């Protein structure tokens, strides 16, 4: 018998690509999903949004057959989902492109495309490569199938994963924070590919914290909050403020601290960070002074050199020329330990691979930059370690059961707060933030940017590198880069139109 929702969809001439009904899932005493549902129609892009911990990841794990709900059911095209053991059945119905890529970097592109699909016959490598090339060509993906996957860009990895899913027969694709590590042009290419695939009957569930993207690429949006379904509505009928209110349960939308509320720095303010004719990967001859209590932002495309400058300041990259100075002391080039000794803290751009050790606890991660100060010869008394973890939880509003909880159990926003706590554990003179709010929800974004404002008020110099305009509102100055050079500089009074026009105008030169 068809459900009422299926009858309504059928009556409207639209089939449901996927549906979850009355889903409840508990982990111990924690209710991850409380009688929620979602209906996704054929050929649409349907957004799923909510704060970290709202239940989005749990729903994805149920929609992809990684775990079963305690109650409720999932259907694809009106047919009950396969049993959990039928992995081929799930792959035929649904695939997920996660924020953390499932591509295996040590294997070639061809091997990744056909992994778990070779059967028990002897593999013909030449035939696999030929079929892989034909497969990618059919989906207009221009990637050399003989390359190791580790050589691919983030954009290319996503395209390979989408092609792999479609080749297995899936017509329903879940995209989990797909733009978190892409620049503007790559995001537009992804959206254009999504529209083309939609025209060919492919359906997307699009999970993102970037609300402007939802209005650009999605037709419907579903909001979860605190493990409950709050609303589902056409995007065209839902204002941004109303959407934010639904996500947070609080009126007023996003509250991001602005630089104007801080006292302005002047030429008499001591210089905390200085770059002297610094050159390196993708940038050259950059000179800059950042004063105590000042927040400087870098904007530009992915090829502008902004990320490379930040990583050079922190010692992750070695400059080819020039110097980095903190409080008039030269920092040893390409040395993270010396950067730490000179009181430079950093929130790197990839929290999963550069910012956290996922198997360790909150306390262990938060204490990484100060271990030598907590105990002799690298031994840290458990009480000292727990104190660091408890302080991080309290200071950065980390939602956790305690300092001994593994960071792998935390939501994305809370993981990013742990990275921030680690960067600030030694009270740095200079704080370098690379995409500090990538992949976090509205409230976590407010919290993290509030920390930036607080750190500046306490006297640290801060460098913010981000693709998100909201992250740059906390800056006293914003520098727009083009091919490794500073092309524009804005003070506190910049507008969205000013900055976007400068970035786009620069990239067209």
Short mmCIF file of N, CA, C and O in Angstrom, two decimals, residues 98-104 157-158 161 181 353:
data_model
loop_
_atom_site.label_atom_id
_atom_site.label_comp_id
_atom_site.label_asym_id
_atom_site.label_seq_id
_atom_site.Cartn_x
_atom_site.Cartn_y
_atom_site.Cartn_z
N UNK A 98 31.19 12.29 0.72
CA UNK A 98 31.38 12.88 2.04
C UNK A 98 32.37 14.05 1.99
O UNK A 98 33.18 14.17 1.08
N UNK A 99 32.28 14.91 3.03
CA UNK A 99 33.25 15.98 3.18
C UNK A 99 34.65 15.39 3.29
O UNK A 99 35.61 15.91 2.72
N UNK A 100 34.78 14.29 4.00
CA UNK A 100 36.05 13.55 4.05
C UNK A 100 36.00 12.50 2.96
O UNK A 100 35.24 11.54 3.01
N UNK A 101 36.84 12.66 1.95
CA UNK A 101 36.78 11.82 0.76
C UNK A 101 36.99 10.35 1.10
O UNK A 101 37.80 9.99 1.96
N UNK A 102 36.24 9.48 0.41
CA UNK A 102 36.43 8.04 0.54
C UNK A 102 37.36 7.48 -0.53
O UNK A 102 37.57 6.28 -0.60
N UNK A 103 37.90 8.37 -1.37
CA UNK A 103 38.88 7.95 -2.36
C UNK A 103 40.14 7.49 -1.64
O UNK A 103 40.61 8.12 -0.69
N UNK A 104 40.72 6.35 -2.10
CA UNK A 104 41.94 5.82 -1.49
C UNK A 104 43.15 6.40 -2.21
O UNK A 104 43.39 6.11 -3.38
N UNK A 157 38.52 14.79 -7.01
CA UNK A 157 38.13 13.64 -6.19
C UNK A 157 36.61 13.55 -6.09
O UNK A 157 36.03 12.47 -6.17
N UNK A 158 35.96 14.70 -5.92
CA UNK A 158 34.50 14.69 -5.84
C UNK A 158 33.88 14.19 -7.13
O UNK A 158 32.93 13.40 -7.11
N UNK A 161 34.20 10.49 -7.39
CA UNK A 161 33.26 9.81 -6.49
C UNK A 161 31.84 9.84 -7.06
O UNK A 161 31.10 8.84 -6.97
N UNK A 181 35.83 22.70 0.86
CA UNK A 181 37.23 22.90 0.51
C UNK A 181 37.40 23.37 -0.94
O UNK A 181 38.48 23.26 -1.51
N UNK A 353 42.90 16.23 8.91
CA UNK A 353 44.23 15.72 8.62
C UNK A 353 45.35 16.55 9.24
O UNK A 353 46.44 16.03 9.47
#
